[in-house]
C-alpha cells in the first residue's frame, strides 16, 4: 500500500505541479484546498505525511499544524512563500518537521519527503526497549516514555532526543545533531534544531520539573540527569 500524502494548498497550479510529482514518485496524493477540508480529510483518512501551505483562504497553516499536532505525530512539511527566518521558526515551533520555501524544485520536494519518511522509519538494529535514567525508549514504535508517560514526540524530535540520550556525557553541536539524528538527510539550518529542542523541552516539562537537556552556550546541547544541576545558560 502506497503512502498517502495530504497536500494542503489553495493555488490550483501549485497543487497540480506537486500532485503530479508526488504521484510519479509512487505516493498517493489527497488534496485539500482549504484548512477545514484539510482537517476533515486528516481525520477521515489515513495520512502518512502532510504538505502544508501556510497561506490558506480560511485557517492559517500554523493553526492547522497546531491542531494536527494535538492529535497526531504525522510528519509535516510546511510550504511557505515566507522565506524569512522568523515565520519558519514559528512554523517549526508549532510542530512541523521540515519546511520548503516557494519557489522550490520538485526534486527537492521529493527528496525532503523521502528524507522525512526515512527519519520516521529508521531501522538500524534497534533494541526494542532501552532505558536511560527515567526515560524508556521504545524503538519498535519510536516512542519515549518519561516516568511512564509517553512524550508523544514527532519523528524528528524522537531522533534528536534519542541521539542526546544515548551519549549523556557528550555535548553535541547543532551540526552534529543535524547530521547524526537525521543520517545526513537534514537540510534545515541550525536554528531549526533550536526549535525542535524547544518542543522536546515543552513536552518533557509536562511531566517533569527537570529539563534534562542542557544548553551549552556557543556549542550546542547535552543530555543531563542530576537534579538541581539545571543549566543557568540562557535557552534559545
Ligand atoms: Ca496559498
PDB file of C-alpha atoms and ligand atoms in Angstrom:
ATOM      1  CA  UNK A   1       0.000   0.000   0.000  1.00  0.00           C
ATOM      2  CA  UNK A   2       1.463   3.327  -1.075  1.00  0.00           C
ATOM      3  CA  UNK A   3       1.944   6.058   1.455  1.00  0.00           C
ATOM      4  CA  UNK A   4      -0.646   8.810   1.264  1.00  0.00           C
ATOM      5  CA  UNK A   5       0.384  12.443   1.284  1.00  0.00           C
ATOM      6  CA  UNK A   6      -2.138  15.143   2.086  1.00  0.00           C
ATOM      7  CA  UNK A   7      -1.460  18.285   0.038  1.00  0.00           C
ATOM      8  CA  UNK A   8      -2.925  21.369   1.706  1.00  0.00           C
ATOM      9  CA  UNK A   9      -2.661  24.145  -0.852  1.00  0.00           C
ATOM     10  CA  UNK A  10      -5.142  26.582  -2.376  1.00  0.00           C
ATOM     11  CA  UNK A  11      -3.369  27.531  -5.596  1.00  0.00           C
ATOM     12  CA  UNK A  12      -4.542  25.108  -8.334  1.00  0.00           C
ATOM     13  CA  UNK A  13      -1.368  25.393 -10.415  1.00  0.00           C
ATOM     14  CA  UNK A  14       0.853  24.532  -7.457  1.00  0.00           C
ATOM     15  CA  UNK A  15      -1.487  21.686  -6.470  1.00  0.00           C
ATOM     16  CA  UNK A  16      -1.273  20.202  -9.975  1.00  0.00           C
ATOM     17  CA  UNK A  17       2.501  20.554 -10.002  1.00  0.00           C
ATOM     18  CA  UNK A  18       3.006  18.963  -6.580  1.00  0.00           C
ATOM     19  CA  UNK A  19       0.425  16.251  -7.148  1.00  0.00           C
ATOM     20  CA  UNK A  20       1.959  15.043 -10.399  1.00  0.00           C
ATOM     21  CA  UNK A  21       5.447  14.820  -8.923  1.00  0.00           C
ATOM     22  CA  UNK A  22       4.214  13.060  -5.816  1.00  0.00           C
ATOM     23  CA  UNK A  23       2.297  10.504  -7.847  1.00  0.00           C
ATOM     24  CA  UNK A  24       5.262   9.958 -10.166  1.00  0.00           C
ATOM     25  CA  UNK A  25       7.377   9.292  -7.083  1.00  0.00           C
ATOM     26  CA  UNK A  26       4.985   6.482  -6.158  1.00  0.00           C
ATOM     27  CA  UNK A  27       2.887   8.119  -3.462  1.00  0.00           C
ATOM     28  CA  UNK A  28      -0.852   8.639  -3.313  1.00  0.00           C
ATOM     29  CA  UNK A  29      -1.990  12.245  -3.135  1.00  0.00           C
ATOM     30  CA  UNK A  30      -5.021  13.719  -1.448  1.00  0.00           C
ATOM     31  CA  UNK A  31      -5.729  17.425  -1.947  1.00  0.00           C
ATOM     32  CA  UNK A  32      -7.340  19.897   0.446  1.00  0.00           C
ATOM     33  CA  UNK A  33      -7.801  23.433  -0.871  1.00  0.00           C
ATOM     34  CA  UNK A  34      -8.556  24.978   2.475  1.00  0.00           C
ATOM     35  CA  UNK A  35      -7.958  24.429   6.150  1.00  0.00           C
ATOM     36  CA  UNK A  36     -11.356  22.982   7.013  1.00  0.00           C
ATOM     37  CA  UNK A  37     -11.074  20.301   4.315  1.00  0.00           C
ATOM     38  CA  UNK A  38      -7.521  19.614   5.440  1.00  0.00           C
ATOM     39  CA  UNK A  39      -8.618  18.817   8.972  1.00  0.00           C
ATOM     40  CA  UNK A  40     -11.612  16.763   7.932  1.00  0.00           C
ATOM     41  CA  UNK A  41      -9.566  14.733   5.390  1.00  0.00           C
ATOM     42  CA  UNK A  42      -6.897  14.291   8.023  1.00  0.00           C
ATOM     43  CA  UNK A  43      -9.414  12.869  10.479  1.00  0.00           C
ATOM     44  CA  UNK A  44     -11.220  10.672   7.964  1.00  0.00           C
ATOM     45  CA  UNK A  45      -8.318   9.174   6.014  1.00  0.00           C
ATOM     46  CA  UNK A  46      -5.041   7.504   6.829  1.00  0.00           C
ATOM     47  CA  UNK A  47      -2.447  10.150   6.078  1.00  0.00           C
ATOM     48  CA  UNK A  48       1.284   9.365   6.176  1.00  0.00           C
ATOM     49  CA  UNK A  49       2.621  12.873   5.602  1.00  0.00           C
ATOM     50  CA  UNK A  50       1.192  16.398   5.328  1.00  0.00           C
ATOM     51  CA  UNK A  51       2.440  19.072   2.941  1.00  0.00           C
ATOM     52  CA  UNK A  52       1.057  22.237   4.432  1.00  0.00           C
ATOM     53  CA  UNK A  53       0.890  25.628   2.744  1.00  0.00           C
ATOM     54  CA  UNK A  54       0.915  28.393   5.331  1.00  0.00           C
ATOM     55  CA  UNK A  55      -1.224  30.900   3.395  1.00  0.00           C
ATOM     56  CA  UNK A  56      -4.725  29.474   3.033  1.00  0.00           C
ATOM     57  CA  UNK A  57      -8.106  31.173   2.478  1.00  0.00           C
ATOM     58  CA  UNK A  58      -9.648  30.181   5.806  1.00  0.00           C
ATOM     59  CA  UNK A  59      -7.418  28.841   8.566  1.00  0.00           C
ATOM     60  CA  UNK A  60      -3.725  29.640   8.762  1.00  0.00           C
ATOM     61  CA  UNK A  61      -1.265  26.837   8.112  1.00  0.00           C
ATOM     62  CA  UNK A  62       0.183  27.465  11.553  1.00  0.00           C
ATOM     63  CA  UNK A  63      -3.135  26.826  13.265  1.00  0.00           C
ATOM     64  CA  UNK A  64      -3.734  23.670  11.211  1.00  0.00           C
ATOM     65  CA  UNK A  65      -0.288  22.453  12.191  1.00  0.00           C
ATOM     66  CA  UNK A  66      -1.117  23.066  15.831  1.00  0.00           C
ATOM     67  CA  UNK A  67      -4.404  21.156  15.649  1.00  0.00           C
ATOM     68  CA  UNK A  68      -2.825  18.209  13.811  1.00  0.00           C
ATOM     69  CA  UNK A  69      -0.044  18.070  16.388  1.00  0.00           C
ATOM     70  CA  UNK A  70      -2.566  17.773  19.195  1.00  0.00           C
ATOM     71  CA  UNK A  71      -3.931  14.680  17.502  1.00  0.00           C
ATOM     72  CA  UNK A  72      -1.009  13.039  15.728  1.00  0.00           C
ATOM     73  CA  UNK A  73       2.739  12.763  15.171  1.00  0.00           C
ATOM     74  CA  UNK A  74       2.339  12.547  11.392  1.00  0.00           C
ATOM     75  CA  UNK A  75       5.312  14.116   9.559  1.00  0.00           C
ATOM     76  CA  UNK A  76       4.514  17.684   8.426  1.00  0.00           C
ATOM     77  CA  UNK A  77       6.412  19.706   5.837  1.00  0.00           C
ATOM     78  CA  UNK A  78       5.414  23.367   5.654  1.00  0.00           C
ATOM     79  CA  UNK A  79       5.324  25.019   2.274  1.00  0.00           C
ATOM     80  CA  UNK A  80       5.842  28.713   2.584  1.00  0.00           C
ATOM     81  CA  UNK A  81       6.436  31.754   0.454  1.00  0.00           C
ATOM     82  CA  UNK A  82       7.673  33.447   3.571  1.00  0.00           C
ATOM     83  CA  UNK A  83      11.371  32.881   3.408  1.00  0.00           C
ATOM     84  CA  UNK A  84      12.157  34.938   6.461  1.00  0.00           C
ATOM     85  CA  UNK A  85      13.595  33.060   9.362  1.00  0.00           C
ATOM     86  CA  UNK A  86      11.030  34.128  11.958  1.00  0.00           C
ATOM     87  CA  UNK A  87       7.994  32.673  10.172  1.00  0.00           C
ATOM     88  CA  UNK A  88       9.874  29.439   9.520  1.00  0.00           C
ATOM     89  CA  UNK A  89      10.844  29.210  13.180  1.00  0.00           C
ATOM     90  CA  UNK A  90       7.236  29.948  14.163  1.00  0.00           C
ATOM     91  CA  UNK A  91       6.081  27.052  11.998  1.00  0.00           C
ATOM     92  CA  UNK A  92       8.674  24.704  13.432  1.00  0.00           C
ATOM     93  CA  UNK A  93       7.610  25.752  16.900  1.00  0.00           C
ATOM     94  CA  UNK A  94       4.077  24.662  16.004  1.00  0.00           C
ATOM     95  CA  UNK A  95       5.494  21.179  15.492  1.00  0.00           C
ATOM     96  CA  UNK A  96       6.314  21.000  11.772  1.00  0.00           C
ATOM     97  CA  UNK A  97       9.198  18.655  10.948  1.00  0.00           C
ATOM     98  CA  UNK A  98      10.598  20.480   7.977  1.00  0.00           C
ATOM     99  CA  UNK A  99       9.845  23.340   5.607  1.00  0.00           C
ATOM    100  CA  UNK A 100      10.342  24.217   1.990  1.00  0.00           C
ATOM    101  CA  UNK A 101      10.158  27.726   0.574  1.00  0.00           C
ATOM    102  CA  UNK A 102       8.463  28.728  -2.675  1.00  0.00           C
ATOM    103  CA  UNK A 103       9.629  28.595  -5.360  1.00  0.00           C
ATOM    104  CA  UNK A 104      11.056  25.121  -4.929  1.00  0.00           C
ATOM    105  CA  UNK A 105      12.256  22.447  -7.294  1.00  0.00           C
ATOM    106  CA  UNK A 106      10.111  19.306  -7.457  1.00  0.00           C
ATOM    107  CA  UNK A 107      13.216  17.168  -6.988  1.00  0.00           C
ATOM    108  CA  UNK A 108      13.994  18.969  -3.771  1.00  0.00           C
ATOM    109  CA  UNK A 109      10.433  18.494  -2.537  1.00  0.00           C
ATOM    110  CA  UNK A 110      10.523  14.753  -3.254  1.00  0.00           C
ATOM    111  CA  UNK A 111      13.956  14.472  -1.603  1.00  0.00           C
ATOM    112  CA  UNK A 112      12.586  16.175   1.532  1.00  0.00           C
ATOM    113  CA  UNK A 113       9.585  13.845   1.598  1.00  0.00           C
ATOM    114  CA  UNK A 114      11.780  10.776   1.202  1.00  0.00           C
ATOM    115  CA  UNK A 115      14.176  12.023   3.885  1.00  0.00           C
ATOM    116  CA  UNK A 116      11.323  12.558   6.297  1.00  0.00           C
ATOM    117  CA  UNK A 117       9.937   9.088   5.645  1.00  0.00           C
ATOM    118  CA  UNK A 118      13.420   7.669   6.253  1.00  0.00           C
ATOM    119  CA  UNK A 119      13.647   9.572   9.521  1.00  0.00           C
ATOM    120  CA  UNK A 120      10.261   8.211  10.562  1.00  0.00           C
ATOM    121  CA  UNK A 121      11.255   4.661   9.763  1.00  0.00           C
ATOM    122  CA  UNK A 122      14.929   4.482  10.644  1.00  0.00           C
ATOM    123  CA  UNK A 123      15.615   0.879  11.452  1.00  0.00           C
ATOM    124  CA  UNK A 124      19.215   0.239  12.436  1.00  0.00           C
ATOM    125  CA  UNK A 125      19.471  -2.865  14.601  1.00  0.00           C
ATOM    126  CA  UNK A 126      17.382  -1.191  17.233  1.00  0.00           C
ATOM    127  CA  UNK A 127      16.672  -2.655  20.614  1.00  0.00           C
ATOM    128  CA  UNK A 128      13.029  -2.910  21.471  1.00  0.00           C
ATOM    129  CA  UNK A 129      13.394  -1.069  24.717  1.00  0.00           C
ATOM    130  CA  UNK A 130      16.269   0.605  26.409  1.00  0.00           C
ATOM    131  CA  UNK A 131      16.322   2.752  29.478  1.00  0.00           C
ATOM    132  CA  UNK A 132      18.279   5.902  30.186  1.00  0.00           C
ATOM    133  CA  UNK A 133      17.598   7.476  33.547  1.00  0.00           C
ATOM    134  CA  UNK A 134      13.840   7.998  33.853  1.00  0.00           C
ATOM    135  CA  UNK A 135      13.381   7.542  30.104  1.00  0.00           C
ATOM    136  CA  UNK A 136      12.262   4.367  28.377  1.00  0.00           C
ATOM    137  CA  UNK A 137      12.954   4.323  24.662  1.00  0.00           C
ATOM    138  CA  UNK A 138      10.682   2.020  22.722  1.00  0.00           C
ATOM    139  CA  UNK A 139      12.402   1.641  19.391  1.00  0.00           C
ATOM    140  CA  UNK A 140       9.668  -0.511  17.924  1.00  0.00           C
ATOM    141  CA  UNK A 141       7.185   2.317  17.839  1.00  0.00           C
ATOM    142  CA  UNK A 142       9.559   5.293  18.194  1.00  0.00           C
ATOM    143  CA  UNK A 143       8.147   6.410  21.479  1.00  0.00           C
ATOM    144  CA  UNK A 144       9.883   7.674  24.588  1.00  0.00           C
ATOM    145  CA  UNK A 145       8.284   7.349  27.994  1.00  0.00           C
ATOM    146  CA  UNK A 146       9.213   9.626  30.882  1.00  0.00           C
ATOM    147  CA  UNK A 147       8.281   8.074  34.209  1.00  0.00           C
ATOM    148  CA  UNK A 148       5.733   6.029  32.291  1.00  0.00           C
ATOM    149  CA  UNK A 149       4.197   8.924  30.343  1.00  0.00           C
ATOM    150  CA  UNK A 150       4.517   8.924  26.567  1.00  0.00           C
ATOM    151  CA  UNK A 151       6.162  12.184  25.468  1.00  0.00           C
ATOM    152  CA  UNK A 152       4.430  11.887  22.072  1.00  0.00           C
ATOM    153  CA  UNK A 153       7.468  13.114  20.165  1.00  0.00           C
ATOM    154  CA  UNK A 154       7.427  13.616  16.411  1.00  0.00           C
ATOM    155  CA  UNK A 155       9.884  11.529  14.373  1.00  0.00           C
ATOM    156  CA  UNK A 156      12.245  14.481  14.193  1.00  0.00           C
ATOM    157  CA  UNK A 157      12.070  15.131  17.925  1.00  0.00           C
ATOM    158  CA  UNK A 158      12.458  11.425  18.654  1.00  0.00           C
ATOM    159  CA  UNK A 159      15.639  11.119  16.587  1.00  0.00           C
ATOM    160  CA  UNK A 160      17.122  14.235  18.148  1.00  0.00           C
ATOM    161  CA  UNK A 161      16.364  13.262  21.707  1.00  0.00           C
ATOM    162  CA  UNK A 162      17.496   9.645  21.287  1.00  0.00           C
ATOM    163  CA  UNK A 163      20.805  10.957  19.938  1.00  0.00           C
ATOM    164  CA  UNK A 164      21.269  13.014  23.106  1.00  0.00           C
ATOM    165  CA  UNK A 165      20.017  10.280  25.438  1.00  0.00           C
ATOM    166  CA  UNK A 166      22.383   7.671  24.117  1.00  0.00           C
ATOM    167  CA  UNK A 167      25.533   9.647  24.902  1.00  0.00           C
ATOM    168  CA  UNK A 168      24.771  11.557  28.080  1.00  0.00           C
ATOM    169  CA  UNK A 169      28.335  12.768  28.585  1.00  0.00           C
ATOM    170  CA  UNK A 170      28.671  14.268  25.144  1.00  0.00           C
ATOM    171  CA  UNK A 171      27.933  17.840  24.157  1.00  0.00           C
ATOM    172  CA  UNK A 172      26.559  17.788  20.629  1.00  0.00           C
ATOM    173  CA  UNK A 173      26.949  20.739  18.290  1.00  0.00           C
ATOM    174  CA  UNK A 174      23.893  21.663  16.248  1.00  0.00           C
ATOM    175  CA  UNK A 175      25.676  20.405  13.130  1.00  0.00           C
ATOM    176  CA  UNK A 176      26.369  17.051  14.772  1.00  0.00           C
ATOM    177  CA  UNK A 177      22.773  16.758  15.909  1.00  0.00           C
ATOM    178  CA  UNK A 178      21.517  17.545  12.411  1.00  0.00           C
ATOM    179  CA  UNK A 179      23.884  15.030  10.846  1.00  0.00           C
ATOM    180  CA  UNK A 180      23.557  12.196  13.362  1.00  0.00           C
ATOM    181  CA  UNK A 181      19.895  12.465  14.198  1.00  0.00           C
ATOM    182  CA  UNK A 182      18.860  12.690  10.582  1.00  0.00           C
ATOM    183  CA  UNK A 183      21.536  10.492   8.984  1.00  0.00           C
ATOM    184  CA  UNK A 184      22.821  13.349   6.889  1.00  0.00           C
ATOM    185  CA  UNK A 185      19.425  13.975   5.327  1.00  0.00           C
ATOM    186  CA  UNK A 186      18.772  17.205   7.167  1.00  0.00           C
ATOM    187  CA  UNK A 187      18.958  20.374   5.146  1.00  0.00           C
ATOM    188  CA  UNK A 188      17.495  22.862   7.548  1.00  0.00           C
ATOM    189  CA  UNK A 189      19.635  25.446   9.214  1.00  0.00           C
ATOM    190  CA  UNK A 190      20.904  25.235  12.749  1.00  0.00           C
ATOM    191  CA  UNK A 191      18.241  27.469  14.215  1.00  0.00           C
ATOM    192  CA  UNK A 192      15.623  24.839  13.438  1.00  0.00           C
ATOM    193  CA  UNK A 193      17.465  22.435  15.758  1.00  0.00           C
ATOM    194  CA  UNK A 194      16.768  25.002  18.486  1.00  0.00           C
ATOM    195  CA  UNK A 195      13.054  24.950  17.660  1.00  0.00           C
ATOM    196  CA  UNK A 196      12.882  21.169  17.815  1.00  0.00           C
ATOM    197  CA  UNK A 197      14.772  21.149  21.134  1.00  0.00           C
ATOM    198  CA  UNK A 198      12.329  23.729  22.479  1.00  0.00           C
ATOM    199  CA  UNK A 199       9.412  21.479  21.528  1.00  0.00           C
ATOM    200  CA  UNK A 200      11.037  18.479  23.227  1.00  0.00           C
ATOM    201  CA  UNK A 201      11.612  20.560  26.369  1.00  0.00           C
ATOM    202  CA  UNK A 202       7.966  21.646  26.405  1.00  0.00           C
ATOM    203  CA  UNK A 203       6.837  18.028  26.193  1.00  0.00           C
ATOM    204  CA  UNK A 204       9.222  16.992  28.981  1.00  0.00           C
ATOM    205  CA  UNK A 205       8.028  19.908  31.112  1.00  0.00           C
ATOM    206  CA  UNK A 206       4.502  18.472  31.129  1.00  0.00           C
ATOM    207  CA  UNK A 207       5.782  15.512  33.147  1.00  0.00           C
ATOM    208  CA  UNK A 208       8.876  16.682  34.981  1.00  0.00           C
ATOM    209  CA  UNK A 209      10.450  19.651  36.724  1.00  0.00           C
ATOM    210  CA  UNK A 210      13.897  18.639  35.476  1.00  0.00           C
ATOM    211  CA  UNK A 211      14.528  19.681  31.925  1.00  0.00           C
ATOM    212  CA  UNK A 212      17.123  17.006  31.011  1.00  0.00           C
ATOM    213  CA  UNK A 213      18.554  18.974  28.108  1.00  0.00           C
ATOM    214  CA  UNK A 214      21.345  21.371  28.899  1.00  0.00           C
ATOM    215  CA  UNK A 215      22.153  24.245  26.576  1.00  0.00           C
ATOM    216  CA  UNK A 216      25.903  24.639  26.290  1.00  0.00           C
ATOM    217  CA  UNK A 217      26.282  28.175  25.141  1.00  0.00           C
ATOM    218  CA  UNK A 218      28.180  28.639  21.919  1.00  0.00           C
ATOM    219  CA  UNK A 219      28.308  24.884  21.301  1.00  0.00           C
ATOM    220  CA  UNK A 220      25.035  23.005  21.416  1.00  0.00           C
ATOM    221  CA  UNK A 221      23.146  20.595  23.642  1.00  0.00           C
ATOM    222  CA  UNK A 222      23.734  17.800  26.126  1.00  0.00           C
ATOM    223  CA  UNK A 223      21.523  15.360  27.984  1.00  0.00           C
ATOM    224  CA  UNK A 224      21.807  15.506  31.769  1.00  0.00           C
ATOM    225  CA  UNK A 225      20.060  13.815  34.658  1.00  0.00           C
ATOM    226  CA  UNK A 226      21.143  15.155  38.007  1.00  0.00           C
ATOM    227  CA  UNK A 227      18.517  17.035  39.974  1.00  0.00           C
ATOM    228  CA  UNK A 228      19.479  20.554  40.946  1.00  0.00           C
ATOM    229  CA  UNK A 229      22.008  20.982  38.183  1.00  0.00           C
ATOM    230  CA  UNK A 230      19.636  22.740  35.852  1.00  0.00           C
ATOM    231  CA  UNK A 231      21.572  24.833  33.435  1.00  0.00           C
ATOM    232  CA  UNK A 232      21.861  28.529  34.074  1.00  0.00           C
ATOM    233  CA  UNK A 233      22.619  29.104  30.457  1.00  0.00           C
ATOM    234  CA  UNK A 234      20.042  31.008  28.533  1.00  0.00           C
ATOM    235  CA  UNK A 235      17.741  28.855  26.473  1.00  0.00           C
ATOM    236  CA  UNK A 236      17.216  29.629  22.828  1.00  0.00           C
TER     237      UNK A 236
HETATM  238 CA1  LIG B   1      -1.568  29.566  -0.549  1.00  0.00          CA
END
